[in-house]
Every structure is written in C-alpha cells, then in structure tokens.
Amino acid sequence: MNVNDDTARSHLDRSNLDRSNLDLETPEKPYLDANELIINMGPQHPATHGVLRVILKLDGEKVLGTECVIGYLHRGVEKIAENRTYTMFNPYVDRMDYVAAVSNGLGYCEAVEKLMNVEAPARAKYIRVILTELNRVASHQLWLGTHALDIGAMTPLFYTFRDREEILKIFERYCGARLTTHAFRIGGCQYETYAGFEKDVKNFLTFVAPKIDEYEELLTTNRIWLERTRNVGVVSGADCVALGVTGPVLRASGVQWDLRKAQPYAAYSDFDFEIPIGENGDTYDRYLVRMQEMRQSLRIVEQAVNAIPEGPIMAKVPKVIKPPVGEIYHSIEAPKGELGYFIVSDGSTQPYRLRVRPPSFVNLQALDIMVRGALVADVIAVIGTLDIVLGEVDR
Amino acid sequence: MVPITTLHYLVVAAALFVLGVIGVLTRRNVVIVLMSIELILNAVNLNLVAFSRMWGNLNGQVFAIFIVVDAAAEAAVGLGILIAFFRNKETINVDEIDLLKW
Amino acid sequence: MIPVATPWFFYVLAGLAVASGLAVITRRNAVHSALALIVTLLSVAGLYLMLYAPFVAGVQIIVYAGGIMVLFLFVIMLVNIDRAAKERQFNRMWPVGLVAAGTLFALFLSAFLKGKGLFPDRMMRLAEASNTQEIANMLYGEAGRMGQYTFAFEIASLLLLVAILGAVIMTKKKI
Amino acid sequence: MLNSFMSYLGSTVTPGEAGNQFWALIYVLIIFTGVSVAVICMNWLERKALAHFQVRLGPMRVGPHGLLQPIADALKLMLKEDIIPAEADQFVFWIAPLIGLLAAFTVYTVIPFGPSQAVSDMNIGILFMLGVSSLGVLGIVVAGWASNSHYPLIGALRSSAQMVSYEVAMGLAVVSAILMTSMNASGTGTLSMIGIVQAQQQQGVWFIFKFFPLGFIAFAIFAIAMVAETNRAPFDLAEAESELTAGFHTEYSGLRWSLFMLAEYAAMIAVSSIAVTLWLGGWMRPFPNLLHAPAWDFIFSLFPGITFGGLAAIAFIGTARMPSHSFFKIQRIGLAVFAALLGFLALLLLVIAVAGHSADASLAARFREGIDYVYWFVLKVAVFMYLFIWYRATWPRYRFDQLMKIGWKVMLPISIGVLMLTAIWALVEPPLWEWMRAHI
C-alpha cells in the first residue's frame, strides 16, 4: 500500500474513528444489564504497563468505548531540553523509552549531527547499529514477556528476562549502564568497544537464536494463545496510516514501512535484512511480526559484527556544540515505531525548541478503534500488543 | 425428651409455609417475593417427605423431587420476567407491576 | 446403623429453618434474604436426611442451594439493590396480609390438634441404602416396565425445556 | 466410653456407618488437619515447582529451600491488617470467605481414603460432594457483591457463570461413571463413594479404561471441568490478575484473603479426589487383580516407605550441596533435621510394612493396609495437584466468551454424547458377551 495515498488520509473522517458516541458523562443507569458500567482501569493496574489510565465504558463485559488518560509520568522532557545544552540533554532521552534507551540516544545524536552537518565515522555507525539492534531484541523480549503475562501465560516472562539479561550484560560492559545506557555521543560514540566485544556479541547470537524458537514453541501454536490473539484488536493498514501508527503495529497490518529501509540512517544501507509484514493486523500478526523482527535484528547484528570497520569512533565535533540556526526533523525506526526528533536551533548552545515524536504515544491512539466492541480481556491484550512505554507516552 | 413424630415436621412445615405466605402478601421487592415462594414450596416438600416416612412409601419423595423441578422452572421464568420488567420499568416493586401492559 | 435422628438435631434444624425463614421475609437487603434462604434450604435438607430421604436432600442441596440460589444472587446483582433497599419494604396491605397468614397458621394448628388421631404416631423405617434405587424405579420403571411416574417425569423435563426457552426469550434484548 | 473407643478398632466400616461418633470426630480432625497441612505443602510446592518451570529458584530464604515460607506467609497474613472497605456490606463481606471454606471442607467427610478410611459412607456420596462443592460458588459471588466495587463484581459474575456452566458438563461426566458402576450381576449402581471404588475393584478395571475410550473421554471432560470449577489457570478468569486486578477478592486482605486461598486449594484437592475416586480406582494400588499374590502385596506395601526414603535422600543431597559458609550453618542443620525426620518416617513405614506382612490380621496388618490405601489415594491426588501447577505454568488464560463457548458448545455436547454411548454400550455389552460365548 502506498503511504502517500490520499484515500488513506481521508480515512480519518470515517465513522469508526468517531468518538462522539463515547459520552462518559452519562449518568449510570440503575442496572448492570443494559448498563454503561464505567470502570477505571489504572493508573494502578497490573496490566496497563505503568501508569496508563484507561476509562472503560462497558456493557457487561463488552467494551463500548475507551478514554485514555495519560500524563501520570509527565516529566517535561521537551521543556527541560530548552534549558540544557545539546550535550547535557543527551542522557535525558534515555529516560523516555527506558526499555529502548539506545534507540532514543541514536535518534537524538543523529538529529543533532544532521543539524550540525556532521557525520559519524563508519566504525561508530557500526557500533551504533549493533547496539541499537541488540536493544531492539531486548525491547521485543520485554514486550513478549509482559504481553504473554497479560494474556495469562506467566512463564515466557521469565524466559525472556533471562535472555534479555545477556544483552544488558553486553551494554554494561560497553558503557557501564544497563538500562539507561547513554551509549552514544553527538558525533559518534564515546567508548571504543571493549576487548572481546565481538566475541560476546557473537556468543549472544548463537545463544539467543534457539531461545527465540523456545518462546515460539510455547506460544505460536498454543491453542489458547491463538484464540486469545487471532482477530483481536484488528486494525487495518489504512487506519494505521490515518492515525500515524508506525512500527510493528503498522507492519502487521500489511504496510511495508520501515525507516531502516525507507530512509536508511546510520549504516543500515549496508546490511541485508527483510521487513516482516503481517496480513490481518490482529494481535497474533503483531506477535509474529515482532518475533520475525527479532530474528532479522540478529541477522543485522551478525552482518555488522562481522564487517565492523577499523577507524576512529568520533567525528570532529567542537567542545561546545553550537548548531547553526535552523530546524531539523530526523526520525529513526525505534523498536516501537517511528521515533522522531524535531529540533529548532537559534544558534545558541541550547535548543530553542525540541519536540519528540514518540511512537508509543501515537500508537496508543489506535487503542480505541482496536478494542471497541471487544471484551475487557481484549483491552489488556491490545494494550500489551501496542507495546507502549509510559515514560515515552508521557515524556 | 418427646420422640419426634410426623406432627413435629408438620408444624415446622406449617410455620415455613406461613412465613412464605406473609412474604408474598406483604413484601414489595419482587426478588424477595420469589424467594418467599421458594419457602412455600419447601414447606410443601417437607410435608410430603414427612408423610412419605409416615406411610413408609416413596411417593412423597418422588413428588418432592417433582416440586424441586417445578421450583427450578418457576425461578427461571420468574427471574426472567423480573429482568424483562426491570429493563422496561426500572423498578422491582411488586405493587408497581399493576398494569398488564405498558 | 444407629439412627442419628435424635430430637436435638430436629429442634436445632427446625429452629434454624424457621428463624432464617423469618429473616428471608424481613431483611431489607435482598442479598441478606438470599443468604438466609440458603440457610433455610440447608436446614430443610438436614430434616430430609432425618426423614430417611437422602436423595431428596441431595437434590435439595444441588438444585436449590447450588443452582437456584446462585441464579437468584445473579439476578440480584443485575438489578439495583441499593435503591430498592432504601424504599418502603412492605406494601400498604401488610396488616391484612399478616392477619390472613396468622389465621392460616391458626387453621393449620387447629387442624393438627383436632386431627391428631389421623396421624399415626409411628415413623416407618425406610430403607436408606436403597432409597435412590427405589426412587429411580418409580421414576424410570424397573425390569422393562414403565415406572409409576415415567410419564410425569417426561412432562417435567418438557416443563423445564419450556421454562428455559421462556427465560431466554424474555431476557434477551434482541432476538 | 473406652468400650466404644476400642470396639471400632476391629471394624471394617467407616465410623459413620458404625455409628461411632467418637471415631468419626477423630477422623474429621485427622482429615481436616491433613487437608490444612496438604494445603500448606501445596503452597510451597506450587511456588517451588512454578519457579523451576520459570528458570528461577522460588523461595530460598525462609528455612532451607524456603521450607518454612508457607508458615511465614501464614503468620504474615494473620498479622496483617484486615481491611473492610467502608462502603462494603460488613456482614456479608465477613461471612463470604467462610462460606467458601465451609463448602470446601465439608466435602471431605465423604472422601474415601480407604474402604473404611472415611468419615462416613453416605449412599448419596457423590451427589453430596457435587452439591456441597457447588456451594463454594456462593462464597465467591457474595464476596464480589459485598465488596461494592466494580472489579470484584465483574469477577463474581464471571465466576458464577463459569462455575454454573461447567457444573453441567461435570455432572454429566460423573453420571456416565456412575452408570458404569451398575455393570454387575444385580444391575444396580451406586452413588456411594466407597461403593464406586468397590465397583471398580469388582469389575477389575479403573473406569478411565472402561468402555475405552468412553471412560477416558468422560474423565477428560471432568478433568477440564474441575480446573474451571476451582478457578485455576487457564480458567482463572474470576481472579484474572492482569484484567481484574484480583477478581472477586480484590478488596480482601489479611486473614480473610488467606481463607479464600485455603478454600481454593482445599477445593482443588477435593475435586481431584472425586476424579481419583470415580476414574482412577480410588485407594486401589496398581493392578490389584493381576498381581494379587501376597508377595506383590508386600512389594507394593513397601512403596510408602520407599517414597519417604527417596524424599529423605533428596533432602540429604540438598544438605550436602549447601554452600559451606557459616551463613548457611543453621539452614544446613535445619535441612539435615528435616531429612532425618523424613528418613525416620520412611523407616517407620517400612517397619510397619514388614510387621504387617508377617503377622496376619493383627493390628499391624490393619495399620499397614490403612497406610497403603491412604498412600495410593494421596499419590493419585498429588499427580492432579502437580497437573494444576503445570497448567498454570504453561497456558495463557481463556477469554470469557471462549470459556463459555467451550463449556456449552464443546464440553456439554460431548458429555451428553458420552453418556448416551455409555448407556448404549452398557446395554449392548452383556448380551453381546452372552452371544459370543454361545456361538464362538
């Protein structure tokens, strides 16, 4: 499907996006049967992945409509940026999507580099790709564990955490941090790879490939898993495009759109990988797409680690970063979708305005059309499948 | 202590029956009226089973089982009517159900 | 087996049944009434056991306490109890109803007292061990013959079917 | 008093049947204590087994290998503040856990751990069991309603609908097993729990293998329905923690909450006991008819001792494998004592087995017999308990409509079909044998 298709844009007007019949102010009818039972799911709820609050309007178990209330984790990241130098702001972006901190850092560094017209050296780019793709695997593993837990399968959570640990160990040895890595600097990477980095990564590749099969063994053909995920939270490609949904959710709906292919950044043009896409746009397809993505990421890492060039890891960047006056929008394919940074520079050391396009926030919009008419249990499944991180939604 | 005879059971059954009748006659809440009907049916059952023991044959017990079946049917239909009624009138008071149609 | 039908058991069970029966018709909250009714039903089941009717007692527990009462509780949750509990509980004719019921009870008692001779003081020992089998013989017949109540039994099953259909049709919003 | 105490010892019927109130009370106490201990063990075992399914260790700190964890949990729950929400219906909120607990424990009065190892042998035993265990749903419904909160209410509605629906399939599966008890000379079946096991003994086959595959299908239906009936994964919709936070017991805390847990585990053991009694030969050891020589009897009677010996050996290995650090000193001693206790128990059981073998009809022989019966029964139930844990570790949770669909559209038709086929088979089989004996 062509993304720039006008019919896709006009889809916004279609009635299934109509929110007018969601009137949460309706007084509670006196009985439960034809009632509109209003339930507050969250902000303290085990399955809303943090502090998302979803107000559900229910008819018995059927969902009539949802209203997301966000902002419980709002830290004003974008405002903070205006009072920090470009270098000082770099660690802050790690705290948005804290399960994919490396991707956040990559997007920010590349955006500033683009603004300054600097290019990172080849070796830095390769290191960036390796770490980012490892982080994608880690993010997807975390998603898989929590998603399966939401649907009631406890065990995959522990399997994925066991394997994610190996990735975090590599991060820790590389840059000293496990979660909020702050791995990259504007203009390249600060750290050279440690001795044995390649070996660690290669060991990890051989270690994790059978583990992904193991997850699939537990879930992919499990009848209950199939029943819980097939035809649940279906969203069409056109709806996705109209809502701006990106990432695996978009690809599972059959739209082949991946920024790594569409507008290659870092060193992605050097590698051979595929973009897995789904057909039905249901929860099961999104599961399959993410599982395939993990494998593709491993492929990229394998290629990158075998062909990692020698050379400097830092481009010539002035000590005080003062980009020229102008504005820039740069986006990368984060594990959850398109992560974009829009930076307006007034020529000073601090950004005049910095705006983040977080994939989780945009993807969360699809929740309503995905769960309307479904059951309460599906809401949980859909929140899980959207793979949101509240730190990124609220910023 | 006086040995327990059929009469003892009959008195208990009569008491339960009368309680049920009072419930049906005086309560406004339909759910409780239906429950009172269950009380009445139970009183009848107790009588039947007591007589069954008195005469030494099982006809009374078989009747009691039929009455249990009837009670189940009655409860299902009664509560069905109640829900249908509640959906339309939003009340479960028996003295507001005096119209045969609305 | 030594009969356990001691008078104490009877008085306790009978007292429980009547007391909770009273609670059924006086409680403001329907859920409390339902719980009281469950106690009544279980004590009556105990009385059945004392009357050598174990099968009826079992049916009482399964069908009444386990089935019908769950249905009642389910419906009570569907309709709003809070409002009903705040309203007047008894209708305006309650003195008339009370008098009528009292008269009825007096009638019962006088009948029992007057006709005391009609009730033999004997209590037959029914065969407890074969109780279920004998009831089954009456319901289904034995050795190829139709039972005394086979036809009635079939009618009862039909009644249940009709009741199911009626309940479903009445409660379904759109058919 | 002493007379009635002693007179029962030689009898071969249950105390309820013998009319011996004293022994009935003793049995009640033994069984209730046993069930409570079993629940505690099950609690520890579930946490440990589940942990090992999930590549973690589970409780390790409280006692050696977390052996004292359930006790610590129980203490914590007892000391915890017991919150009753202000808007809750106080009385009903208070009584709801007790209803569930009462229903779960009352069932044990008719569970036959052996031909005379039961409180009473009601001749409507199975009917009583189904009826009383179905009362457990009342506790859940009422708890959900009394909490006066949305999540518990939805949980209660879910669980009541679920339990009522699965009771139907469960009951029909049970009926097909009861039908099999009538396959004897008199053509009379039985509802008594002991009678059902004895029928399997007489017919020389566990009902799971009878009329293969009909018995097995009925058993499978029961095995599925009983998971749904006890609100366990994958049918744990009533307390689906990811959807309804904790379902019907969201508002409960402290001791009252632990009563719900106790009731749930007691109910799990109870329904497993029904399954064992109806389909797996109850207290019978494997192949009682094939391997009926006294020597086989002796060999099988060694099993309880061997089992405990094995457990003791595992505990000893655990002691030996503990890190030799002063930090683990007390734990090591504790585990060694535990192992020694287990070993002593094993020794005792072996001695009883040997003594009961040599002296016929003595008290020791009767004791040995009783231990045998209870051992095999408990072993079969334990397999089910393990299955419950296994299910929970493996499967995701069903959705409500799917659950209802399975209950009404799959299990109910199959169980009706199995019941009819069983009846037909039971009618056809004896004349068929006659005919074959006459003609072939």
mmCIF file of C-alpha atoms in Angstrom, chain A residues 223-356:
data_model
loop_
_atom_site.group_PDB
_atom_site.id
_atom_site.type_symbol
_atom_site.label_atom_id
_atom_site.label_comp_id
_atom_site.label_asym_id
_atom_site.label_seq_id
_atom_site.Cartn_x
_atom_site.Cartn_y
_atom_site.Cartn_z
ATOM 1 C CA ARG A 223 -4.493 -23.036 21.004
ATOM 2 C CA ILE A 224 -5.369 -20.700 23.818
ATOM 3 C CA TRP A 225 -2.811 -18.181 22.598
ATOM 4 C CA LEU A 226 -4.276 -18.396 19.107
ATOM 5 C CA GLU A 227 -7.792 -17.926 20.388
ATOM 6 C CA ARG A 228 -6.800 -15.035 22.568
ATOM 7 C CA THR A 229 -4.851 -13.208 19.857
ATOM 8 C CA ARG A 230 -6.382 -14.052 16.496
ATOM 9 C CA ASN A 231 -8.896 -11.449 15.299
ATOM 10 C CA VAL A 232 -8.355 -9.462 18.442
ATOM 11 C CA GLY A 233 -7.642 -5.780 18.128
ATOM 12 C CA VAL A 234 -7.805 -5.814 14.353
ATOM 13 C CA VAL A 235 -6.728 -2.577 12.752
ATOM 14 C CA SER A 236 -6.471 -2.056 9.023
ATOM 15 C CA GLY A 237 -3.458 -0.634 7.259
ATOM 16 C CA ALA A 238 -5.446 2.394 6.197
ATOM 17 C CA ASP A 239 -6.499 3.083 9.776
ATOM 18 C CA CYS A 240 -2.930 2.733 10.902
ATOM 19 C CA VAL A 241 -1.724 5.227 8.337
ATOM 20 C CA ALA A 242 -4.530 7.618 9.139
ATOM 21 C CA LEU A 243 -3.711 7.518 12.814
ATOM 22 C CA GLY A 244 0.005 7.758 12.229
ATOM 23 C CA VAL A 245 0.626 4.383 13.801
ATOM 24 C CA THR A 246 4.086 3.086 12.987
ATOM 25 C CA GLY A 247 6.359 0.254 13.826
ATOM 26 C CA PRO A 248 5.409 -3.385 14.130
ATOM 27 C CA VAL A 249 1.754 -2.456 14.596
ATOM 28 C CA LEU A 250 1.722 -0.824 11.171
ATOM 29 C CA ARG A 251 3.709 -3.610 9.535
ATOM 30 C CA ALA A 252 1.415 -6.287 10.994
ATOM 31 C CA SER A 253 -1.446 -4.594 9.173
ATOM 32 C CA GLY A 254 0.283 -5.236 5.884
ATOM 33 C CA VAL A 255 2.000 -1.914 5.293
ATOM 34 C CA GLN A 256 5.627 -2.377 4.421
ATOM 35 C CA TRP A 257 7.072 0.684 6.049
ATOM 36 C CA ASP A 258 10.318 0.600 7.910
ATOM 37 C CA LEU A 259 12.527 3.656 8.210
ATOM 38 C CA ARG A 260 15.621 1.477 8.157
ATOM 39 C CA LYS A 261 14.720 0.649 4.563
ATOM 40 C CA ALA A 262 12.717 3.684 3.571
ATOM 41 C CA GLN A 263 15.279 6.291 4.567
ATOM 42 C CA PRO A 264 18.326 4.438 5.806
ATOM 43 C CA TYR A 265 20.190 6.088 8.629
ATOM 44 C CA ALA A 266 23.327 5.015 10.485
ATOM 45 C CA ALA A 267 24.765 2.148 8.487
ATOM 46 C CA TYR A 268 21.569 0.328 7.695
ATOM 47 C CA SER A 269 22.030 0.628 3.939
ATOM 48 C CA ASP A 270 24.978 -1.739 4.215
ATOM 49 C CA PHE A 271 23.003 -4.639 5.553
ATOM 50 C CA ASP A 272 20.729 -7.197 4.068
ATOM 51 C CA PHE A 273 17.548 -7.762 6.006
ATOM 52 C CA GLU A 274 13.868 -8.175 5.444
ATOM 53 C CA ILE A 275 10.883 -6.330 6.763
ATOM 54 C CA PRO A 276 8.416 -8.865 8.095
ATOM 55 C CA ILE A 277 4.820 -7.874 7.498
ATOM 56 C CA GLY A 278 1.532 -9.335 8.631
ATOM 57 C CA GLU A 279 -1.756 -9.764 6.855
ATOM 58 C CA ASN A 280 -4.684 -9.357 9.187
ATOM 59 C CA GLY A 281 -3.462 -6.670 11.521
ATOM 60 C CA ASP A 282 -4.577 -8.632 14.546
ATOM 61 C CA THR A 283 -2.736 -9.285 17.746
ATOM 62 C CA TYR A 284 -1.402 -12.577 16.537
ATOM 63 C CA ASP A 285 0.128 -10.979 13.447
ATOM 64 C CA ARG A 286 1.758 -8.340 15.553
ATOM 65 C CA TYR A 287 3.184 -11.110 17.691
ATOM 66 C CA LEU A 288 4.541 -12.906 14.626
ATOM 67 C CA VAL A 289 5.956 -9.713 13.148
ATOM 68 C CA ARG A 290 7.836 -8.915 16.311
ATOM 69 C CA MET A 291 9.167 -12.433 16.579
ATOM 70 C CA GLN A 292 10.427 -12.179 13.000
ATOM 71 C CA GLU A 293 11.883 -8.767 13.712
ATOM 72 C CA MET A 294 13.949 -10.234 16.492
ATOM 73 C CA ARG A 295 15.411 -12.715 14.057
ATOM 74 C CA GLN A 296 16.046 -10.014 11.473
ATOM 75 C CA SER A 297 17.754 -7.899 14.092
ATOM 76 C CA LEU A 298 20.014 -10.797 14.897
ATOM 77 C CA ARG A 299 20.801 -11.027 11.188
ATOM 78 C CA ILE A 300 21.754 -7.364 11.078
ATOM 79 C CA VAL A 301 23.899 -7.690 14.175
ATOM 80 C CA GLU A 302 25.640 -10.694 12.710
ATOM 81 C CA GLN A 303 26.470 -8.852 9.493
ATOM 82 C CA ALA A 304 27.544 -5.753 11.349
ATOM 83 C CA VAL A 305 29.770 -7.514 13.822
ATOM 84 C CA ASN A 306 31.483 -9.454 11.069
ATOM 85 C CA ALA A 307 32.133 -6.370 8.970
ATOM 86 C CA ILE A 308 32.887 -3.818 11.658
ATOM 87 C CA PRO A 309 35.499 -1.461 10.187
ATOM 88 C CA GLU A 310 38.527 -0.091 11.959
ATOM 89 C CA GLY A 311 38.968 3.617 12.409
ATOM 90 C CA PRO A 312 38.023 6.485 14.668
ATOM 91 C CA ILE A 313 34.816 6.413 16.628
ATOM 92 C CA MET A 314 34.317 10.127 16.994
ATOM 93 C CA ALA A 315 33.941 12.745 14.323
ATOM 94 C CA LYS A 316 35.447 16.195 14.669
ATOM 95 C CA VAL A 317 32.963 17.900 16.920
ATOM 96 C CA PRO A 318 33.652 21.152 18.735
ATOM 97 C CA LYS A 319 33.740 21.019 22.514
ATOM 98 C CA VAL A 320 30.807 23.371 22.768
ATOM 99 C CA ILE A 321 28.099 22.338 20.419
ATOM 100 C CA LYS A 322 26.511 25.290 18.717
ATOM 101 C CA PRO A 323 24.483 24.162 15.722
ATOM 102 C CA PRO A 324 23.688 26.762 13.094
ATOM 103 C CA VAL A 325 20.321 28.467 13.139
ATOM 104 C CA GLY A 326 17.726 26.220 11.607
ATOM 105 C CA GLU A 327 15.431 23.343 12.219
ATOM 106 C CA ILE A 328 15.652 19.683 11.608
ATOM 107 C CA TYR A 329 13.430 16.644 11.791
ATOM 108 C CA HIS A 330 15.124 13.302 11.984
ATOM 109 C CA SER A 331 13.435 10.033 12.701
ATOM 110 C CA ILE A 332 14.611 6.504 13.220
ATOM 111 C CA GLU A 333 12.913 3.184 13.492
ATOM 112 C CA ALA A 334 12.781 2.553 17.205
ATOM 113 C CA PRO A 335 11.556 -0.831 18.404
ATOM 114 C CA LYS A 336 8.099 0.622 18.884
ATOM 115 C CA GLY A 337 7.856 2.636 15.712
ATOM 116 C CA GLU A 338 8.982 5.924 14.248
ATOM 117 C CA LEU A 339 10.889 7.922 16.830
ATOM 118 C CA GLY A 340 11.373 11.438 15.545
ATOM 119 C CA TYR A 341 13.208 14.471 16.920
ATOM 120 C CA PHE A 342 12.308 17.927 15.728
ATOM 121 C CA ILE A 343 14.904 20.451 16.845
ATOM 122 C CA VAL A 344 14.770 24.180 16.335
ATOM 123 C CA SER A 345 18.099 25.832 16.857
ATOM 124 C CA ASP A 346 18.612 29.540 17.414
ATOM 125 C CA GLY A 347 22.355 29.198 17.130
ATOM 126 C CA SER A 348 22.929 29.026 20.849
ATOM 127 C CA THR A 349 24.167 26.078 22.883
ATOM 128 C CA GLN A 350 20.660 25.124 23.843
ATOM 129 C CA PRO A 351 17.853 24.049 21.561
ATOM 130 C CA TYR A 352 15.219 26.708 21.104
ATOM 131 C CA ARG A 353 12.578 24.019 20.945
ATOM 132 C CA LEU A 354 12.808 20.302 20.902
ATOM 133 C CA ARG A 355 9.877 18.130 20.085
ATOM 134 C CA VAL A 356 9.833 14.364 20.241
#
